[in-house]
Amino acid sequence: MYIYPMYSSELIKGTLKTIVLNLLKENDRMYGYEITQKVKELTSNKIQITEGALYPTLHALEKHGDVITDKVYIGKRVRKYYILTDQGKKTVKERVNELADFMKTMRFLLDIDSSLSNV
Amino acid sequence: MYIYPMYSSELIKGTLKTIVLNLLKENDRMYGYEITQKVKELTSNKIQITEGALYPTLHALEKHGDVITDKVYIGKRVRKYYILTDQGKKTVKERVNELADFMKTMRFLLDIDSSLSNV
DNA sequence: AATTTATACATAAGAATCTAATGTATTGTT
DNA sequence: AACAATACATTAGATTCTTATGTATAAATT
C-alpha cells in the first residue's frame, strides 16, 4: 500500500487560513479537530494540519472577526465550534479569489499547463 | 491606469525557490537583479521579489549544490551569474511537480474549477 | 555639472507562520 | 488495565519572508 507523501511545509504556508475559511463556508459549523480530519480525508493525507498551526490560526480568525465560537460539551469533553460571520464570508471570497489568481499566475510562470501530466 | 495589486506575501512564501529554479532552467544563466525584473515583467507586477528575499535564497541554492556562479565585471560593476547544475535540474523537476500537484489539490479542496471566473 | 534614478551586490533586525514537542483531560477500543 | 483516539491549548525553535540599511557604479534628467 503506497503512502502518498505530504507536501513540503513551505507550500502549505500561507494557505492554511484560506483552507479553514473555505471549509467553514461549506460546512456552517466545525470544530478544530474536525477540521484537521476533514482536510486529511479530502486530500488523501497529503495535507495534514498540525494542531500547533491550527489553533493559533483559529484564534487569530476569531480575533479578526471572521468567525465566532460556540462552546459545547459532549459529555464532559469540550468542543469549540467555529462559525463564519458576515465579515468572514467576505474574507473567504477575497482569499479564495486571490489564491485562484495566484495559482493561475504560477501556472503561467512555471509553464505548467503545457505538460499535461499534472492536470 | 490601473495598477494590479500584488499578492499578499503569505502566498508567495514557499514558492520563491521554485520560481528562481524554473527561470534558470529556461534561461541557462541569469543574475540576481535580472531575475527580479523578469519575474516582475512576466507577472505584470503582481509578484515582486525583494532583494532581501532573493539573495539569501540564491546563496542557499548555491550552498545546496543546485547552482554554481560565474562572477563577471561589466565595466567596474560586478554581476554574479547563476547557472543550474545537474543536481539543480533534478531539483527543478521535483519542485515544479510538487507545486503543480499541490495546486491541483488546492483547486479541488477550494472547489475552484467549478466557478469558471478564474480559469 | 549636479542630482536623481537605475543597476547590482549584500546583510541584518524583526514579523509571520509554521513544526515538533509538551501538557491536560475524556472517551472508546482491545 | 492499557492503549489509541478525541479535543483543547501553549511554547521553543526553524524557516522564510519584509523592511531597512549599506556600498558602489552607470545612465538619465534637470
Tab-separated table of C-alpha atoms (C1' of nucleotides) in Angstrom:
chain	number	residue	atom	x	y	z
A	1	MET	CA	0.000	0.000	0.000
A	2	TYR	CA	1.579	3.235	-1.194
A	3	ILE	CA	1.526	6.175	1.181
A	4	TYR	CA	1.195	9.495	-0.586
A	5	PRO	CA	3.877	11.917	0.505
A	6	MET	CA	2.888	15.089	2.253
A	7	TYR	CA	3.705	18.371	0.609
A	8	SER	CA	6.774	20.142	1.894
A	9	SER	CA	5.738	22.509	4.620
A	10	GLU	CA	6.734	25.673	2.784
A	11	LEU	CA	3.954	25.145	0.280
A	12	ILE	CA	1.228	24.967	2.851
A	13	LYS	CA	2.400	28.145	4.481
A	14	GLY	CA	0.077	30.970	3.684
A	15	THR	CA	-2.815	28.806	2.540
A	16	LEU	CA	-3.965	27.475	5.906
A	17	LYS	CA	-6.239	30.419	6.684
A	18	THR	CA	-7.853	30.095	3.270
A	19	ILE	CA	-8.388	26.355	3.671
A	20	VAL	CA	-10.017	26.776	7.072
A	21	LEU	CA	-12.235	29.648	5.984
A	22	ASN	CA	-13.390	27.777	2.892
A	23	LEU	CA	-14.262	24.657	4.894
A	24	LEU	CA	-16.332	26.793	7.242
A	25	LYS	CA	-18.113	28.303	4.263
A	26	GLU	CA	-19.115	24.836	3.096
A	27	ASN	CA	-19.971	23.353	6.479
A	28	ASP	CA	-21.624	26.056	8.577
A	29	ARG	CA	-20.078	24.915	11.850
A	30	MET	CA	-16.958	22.889	12.516
A	31	TYR	CA	-14.618	22.322	15.447
A	32	GLY	CA	-10.850	22.264	15.329
A	33	TYR	CA	-10.192	18.566	15.441
A	34	GLU	CA	-12.897	18.017	12.847
A	35	ILE	CA	-11.129	20.444	10.500
A	36	THR	CA	-7.834	18.570	10.731
A	37	GLN	CA	-9.570	15.257	9.962
A	38	LYS	CA	-11.623	16.682	7.097
A	39	VAL	CA	-8.584	18.172	5.379
A	40	LYS	CA	-6.638	14.969	5.847
A	41	GLU	CA	-9.500	12.971	4.361
A	42	LEU	CA	-10.194	15.324	1.435
A	43	THR	CA	-6.529	15.396	0.446
A	44	SER	CA	-5.756	11.686	0.931
A	45	ASN	CA	-3.315	12.525	3.726
A	46	LYS	CA	-1.311	14.896	1.547
A	47	ILE	CA	-2.173	17.871	3.735
A	48	GLN	CA	-2.126	17.239	7.468
A	49	ILE	CA	-2.801	20.312	9.548
A	50	THR	CA	-0.960	20.175	12.834
A	51	GLU	CA	-2.681	21.391	15.952
A	52	GLY	CA	0.132	23.806	16.678
A	53	ALA	CA	-0.692	25.528	13.414
A	54	LEU	CA	-4.461	25.240	13.516
A	55	TYR	CA	-5.382	26.570	16.938
A	56	PRO	CA	-3.407	29.809	16.714
A	57	THR	CA	-4.955	30.330	13.273
A	58	LEU	CA	-8.475	29.817	14.570
A	59	HIS	CA	-7.805	32.206	17.453
A	60	ALA	CA	-6.498	34.794	15.012
A	61	LEU	CA	-9.605	34.440	12.828
A	62	GLU	CA	-11.790	34.962	15.863
A	63	LYS	CA	-9.823	37.999	16.967
A	64	HIS	CA	-10.142	39.423	13.466
A	65	GLY	CA	-13.909	38.946	13.485
A	66	ASP	CA	-14.101	36.361	10.716
A	67	VAL	CA	-15.533	33.664	12.973
A	68	ILE	CA	-17.415	33.364	16.224
A	69	THR	CA	-17.329	30.375	18.526
A	70	ASP	CA	-19.858	28.186	20.246
A	71	LYS	CA	-18.579	26.080	23.124
A	72	VAL	CA	-20.391	22.790	23.505
A	73	TYR	CA	-19.930	19.965	25.990
A	74	ILE	CA	-20.043	16.425	24.670
A	75	GLY	CA	-20.370	14.603	27.963
A	76	LYS	CA	-17.544	16.182	29.906
A	77	ARG	CA	-15.358	16.903	26.894
A	78	VAL	CA	-15.374	20.410	25.465
A	79	ARG	CA	-15.787	21.210	21.818
A	80	LYS	CA	-15.458	24.643	20.289
A	81	TYR	CA	-17.476	25.141	17.144
A	82	TYR	CA	-16.396	27.838	14.741
A	83	ILE	CA	-18.939	29.695	12.619
A	84	LEU	CA	-18.300	32.240	9.855
A	85	THR	CA	-19.503	35.797	10.414
A	86	ASP	CA	-20.746	38.025	7.571
A	87	GLN	CA	-17.336	39.642	7.617
A	88	GLY	CA	-15.814	36.170	7.402
A	89	LYS	CA	-17.881	35.354	4.323
A	90	LYS	CA	-16.386	38.363	2.585
A	91	THR	CA	-12.895	37.339	3.662
A	92	VAL	CA	-13.360	33.832	2.231
A	93	LYS	CA	-14.296	35.193	-1.171
A	94	GLU	CA	-11.336	37.556	-1.230
A	95	ARG	CA	-8.886	34.902	-0.090
A	96	VAL	CA	-10.098	32.217	-2.475
A	97	ASN	CA	-10.148	34.624	-5.411
A	98	GLU	CA	-6.658	35.789	-4.611
A	99	LEU	CA	-5.353	32.248	-4.323
A	100	ALA	CA	-7.043	31.239	-7.576
A	101	ASP	CA	-5.467	34.208	-9.302
A	102	PHE	CA	-2.089	33.458	-7.776
A	103	MET	CA	-2.203	29.844	-8.902
A	104	LYS	CA	-3.119	30.982	-12.401
A	105	THR	CA	-0.071	33.231	-12.408
A	106	MET	CA	2.121	30.431	-11.114
A	107	ARG	CA	0.907	28.011	-13.774
A	108	PHE	CA	1.823	30.565	-16.396
A	109	LEU	CA	5.143	31.443	-14.789
A	110	LEU	CA	6.192	27.832	-14.402
A	111	ASP	CA	4.727	26.795	-17.744
A	112	ILE	CA	2.735	24.057	-16.080
A	113	ASP	CA	-0.353	23.716	-18.290
A	114	SER	CA	1.633	22.776	-21.379
A	115	SER	CA	2.783	19.496	-19.844
A	116	LEU	CA	-0.490	17.696	-19.353
A	117	SER	CA	0.904	15.161	-16.919
A	118	ASN	CA	-0.261	17.146	-13.938
A	119	VAL	CA	-3.687	18.438	-14.950
B	1	MET	CA	-4.118	53.430	-15.470
B	2	TYR	CA	-4.967	50.574	-13.126
B	3	ILE	CA	-2.186	49.092	-11.054
B	4	TYR	CA	-2.620	45.385	-10.409
B	5	PRO	CA	-2.323	44.604	-6.713
B	6	MET	CA	0.481	42.411	-5.534
B	7	TYR	CA	-0.370	39.113	-3.923
B	8	SER	CA	-0.279	39.062	-0.160
B	9	SER	CA	3.128	37.964	0.980
B	10	GLU	CA	1.962	34.734	2.613
B	11	LEU	CA	1.067	33.289	-0.767
B	12	ILE	CA	4.486	33.823	-2.236
B	13	LYS	CA	6.149	32.173	0.703
B	14	GLY	CA	7.481	28.800	-0.203
B	15	THR	CA	7.323	29.303	-3.957
B	16	LEU	CA	10.312	31.606	-4.386
B	17	LYS	CA	12.879	28.840	-4.694
B	18	THR	CA	10.741	27.104	-7.303
B	19	ILE	CA	10.281	30.296	-9.311
B	20	VAL	CA	14.007	31.010	-9.348
B	21	LEU	CA	14.986	27.451	-10.255
B	22	ASN	CA	12.450	27.334	-13.069
B	23	LEU	CA	13.652	30.615	-14.538
B	24	LEU	CA	17.200	29.278	-14.525
B	25	LYS	CA	16.004	26.157	-16.302
B	26	GLU	CA	14.553	28.275	-19.082
B	27	ASN	CA	17.357	30.804	-19.344
B	28	ASP	CA	20.649	28.995	-18.821
B	29	ARG	CA	22.314	31.862	-16.940
B	30	MET	CA	20.786	34.774	-15.063
B	31	TYR	CA	21.941	37.227	-12.440
B	32	GLY	CA	20.002	38.299	-9.367
B	33	TYR	CA	18.750	41.654	-10.471
B	34	GLU	CA	17.743	40.185	-13.807
B	35	ILE	CA	15.615	37.595	-12.025
B	36	THR	CA	13.695	40.227	-10.062
B	37	GLN	CA	12.975	42.180	-13.255
B	38	LYS	CA	11.981	39.118	-15.247
B	39	VAL	CA	9.507	37.937	-12.613
B	40	LYS	CA	8.054	41.426	-12.300
B	41	GLU	CA	7.639	41.622	-16.071
B	42	LEU	CA	6.208	38.121	-16.539
B	43	THR	CA	3.628	38.652	-13.784
B	44	SER	CA	2.625	42.237	-14.654
B	45	ASN	CA	3.999	43.471	-11.345
B	46	LYS	CA	1.889	41.041	-9.346
B	47	ILE	CA	4.952	39.273	-7.984
B	48	GLN	CA	7.852	41.478	-6.983
B	49	ILE	CA	10.760	39.639	-5.482
B	50	THR	CA	12.596	41.751	-2.943
B	51	GLU	CA	16.367	41.631	-2.799
B	52	GLY	CA	16.285	40.718	0.869
B	53	ALA	CA	14.411	37.570	-0.108
B	54	LEU	CA	16.238	36.783	-3.324
B	55	TYR	CA	19.906	36.927	-2.374
B	56	PRO	CA	19.681	34.654	0.659
B	57	THR	CA	17.703	32.227	-1.497
B	58	LEU	CA	20.351	32.235	-4.223
B	59	HIS	CA	23.080	31.698	-1.644
B	60	ALA	CA	21.152	28.767	-0.191
B	61	LEU	CA	20.728	27.219	-3.631
B	62	GLU	CA	24.468	27.521	-4.215
B	63	LYS	CA	25.269	26.019	-0.848
B	64	HIS	CA	22.922	23.150	-1.623
B	65	GLY	CA	24.630	22.498	-4.956
B	66	ASP	CA	21.695	23.370	-7.198
B	67	VAL	CA	23.503	26.266	-8.856
B	68	ILE	CA	27.021	27.463	-9.476
B	69	THR	CA	28.056	31.081	-10.003
B	70	ASP	CA	30.097	32.995	-12.540
B	71	LYS	CA	31.269	36.432	-11.474
B	72	VAL	CA	31.545	38.875	-14.346
B	73	TYR	CA	32.595	42.517	-14.433
B	74	ILE	CA	30.550	44.859	-16.598
B	75	GLY	CA	32.948	47.802	-16.614
B	76	LYS	CA	33.649	48.153	-12.904
B	77	ARG	CA	30.298	46.798	-11.782
B	78	VAL	CA	30.065	43.200	-10.639
B	79	ARG	CA	27.474	40.736	-11.803
B	80	LYS	CA	27.012	37.219	-10.484
B	81	TYR	CA	25.528	34.821	-12.964
B	82	TYR	CA	23.753	31.759	-11.640
B	83	ILE	CA	23.749	28.507	-13.611
B	84	LEU	CA	21.849	25.284	-12.835
B	85	THR	CA	23.887	22.194	-12.024
B	86	ASP	CA	22.749	18.685	-12.985
B	87	GLN	CA	21.604	18.295	-9.397
B	88	GLY	CA	19.721	21.578	-9.784
B	89	LYS	CA	17.917	20.288	-12.872
B	90	LYS	CA	16.611	17.393	-10.827
B	91	THR	CA	15.538	19.730	-8.057
B	92	VAL	CA	13.585	21.927	-10.502
B	93	LYS	CA	11.589	18.979	-11.761
B	94	GLU	CA	10.789	17.801	-8.259
B	95	ARG	CA	9.813	21.262	-7.066
B	96	VAL	CA	7.666	22.103	-10.072
B	97	ASN	CA	5.922	18.730	-9.996
B	98	GLU	CA	5.242	19.103	-6.306
B	99	LEU	CA	3.851	22.608	-6.737
B	100	ALA	CA	1.693	21.510	-9.670
B	101	ASP	CA	0.328	18.645	-7.579
B	102	PHE	CA	-0.233	20.929	-4.618
B	103	MET	CA	-2.146	23.442	-6.739
B	104	LYS	CA	-4.277	20.648	-8.138
B	105	THR	CA	-5.111	19.575	-4.597
B	106	MET	CA	-5.901	23.154	-3.620
B	107	ARG	CA	-8.203	23.649	-6.609
B	108	PHE	CA	-10.101	20.546	-5.559
B	109	LEU	CA	-10.128	21.467	-1.888
B	110	LEU	CA	-11.335	25.015	-2.521
B	111	ASP	CA	-13.699	23.941	-5.286
B	112	ILE	CA	-12.130	26.447	-7.657
B	113	ASP	CA	-12.571	24.835	-11.073
B	114	SER	CA	-16.345	24.770	-10.872
B	115	SER	CA	-16.595	28.551	-10.918
B	116	LEU	CA	-15.079	29.353	-14.292
B	117	SER	CA	-14.468	33.009	-13.476
B	118	ASN	CA	-10.885	32.350	-12.526
B	119	VAL	CA	-9.658	29.828	-15.104
C	1	DA	C1'	27.851	69.993	-13.809
C	2	DA	C1'	24.878	68.188	-10.410
C	3	DT	C1'	21.260	65.403	-8.997
C	4	DT	C1'	18.388	61.634	-9.430
C	5	DT	C1'	17.201	57.073	-10.994
C	6	DA	C1'	18.562	52.549	-12.279
C	7	DT	C1'	21.683	48.835	-11.830
C	8	DA	C1'	23.904	45.381	-8.772
C	9	DC	C1'	25.584	43.299	-4.956
C	10	DA	C1'	24.864	42.214	0.293
C	11	DT	C1'	23.348	41.874	5.268
C	12	DA	C1'	20.532	42.272	9.434
C	13	DA	C1'	16.577	43.185	12.631
C	14	DG	C1'	12.036	41.990	13.139
C	15	DA	C1'	7.461	39.835	11.740
C	16	DA	C1'	4.753	35.999	10.440
C	17	DT	C1'	3.824	31.303	10.162
C	18	DC	C1'	4.838	27.009	10.534
C	19	DT	C1'	6.786	22.184	13.031
C	20	DA	C1'	7.642	19.393	16.832
C	21	DA	C1'	7.148	18.806	21.467
C	22	DT	C1'	4.644	19.039	25.541
C	23	DG	C1'	0.633	19.345	28.523
C	24	DT	C1'	-4.180	18.273	30.218
C	25	DA	C1'	-8.219	15.593	30.109
C	26	DT	C1'	-12.015	12.498	28.389
C	27	DT	C1'	-13.795	8.609	25.711
C	28	DG	C1'	-13.549	4.404	23.076
C	29	DT	C1'	-11.229	0.005	21.967
C	30	DT	C1'	-8.616	-4.247	22.701
D	1	DA	C1'	-5.817	-2.330	32.524
D	2	DA	C1'	-3.552	-0.317	28.685
D	3	DC	C1'	-3.616	1.971	24.556
D	4	DA	C1'	-5.496	4.776	20.860
D	5	DA	C1'	-8.440	8.384	19.596
D	6	DT	C1'	-10.670	12.647	20.613
D	7	DA	C1'	-10.235	17.576	21.910
D	8	DC	C1'	-8.450	21.520	23.631
D	9	DA	C1'	-4.053	24.561	24.229
D	10	DT	C1'	0.784	26.556	24.524
D	11	DT	C1'	5.723	27.049	23.665
D	12	DA	C1'	10.560	26.717	21.844
D	13	DG	C1'	12.732	26.728	17.683
D	14	DA	C1'	13.105	26.831	12.448
D	15	DT	C1'	12.170	28.923	8.215
D	16	DT	C1'	11.160	32.438	5.210
D	17	DC	C1'	9.785	36.490	4.323
D	18	DT	C1'	9.671	42.282	4.714
D	19	DT	C1'	11.777	46.496	5.584
D	20	DA	C1'	15.707	48.984	6.238
D	21	DT	C1'	20.309	49.859	5.574
D	22	DG	C1'	24.801	49.825	3.296
D	23	DT	C1'	28.114	50.129	-0.678
D	24	DA	C1'	29.149	51.293	-5.298
D	25	DT	C1'	28.821	52.163	-10.453
D	26	DA	C1'	26.312	53.735	-14.642
D	27	DA	C1'	22.816	56.150	-17.023
D	28	DA	C1'	19.419	59.699	-17.437
D	29	DT	C1'	17.498	64.005	-16.305
D	30	DT	C1'	17.437	68.839	-14.986
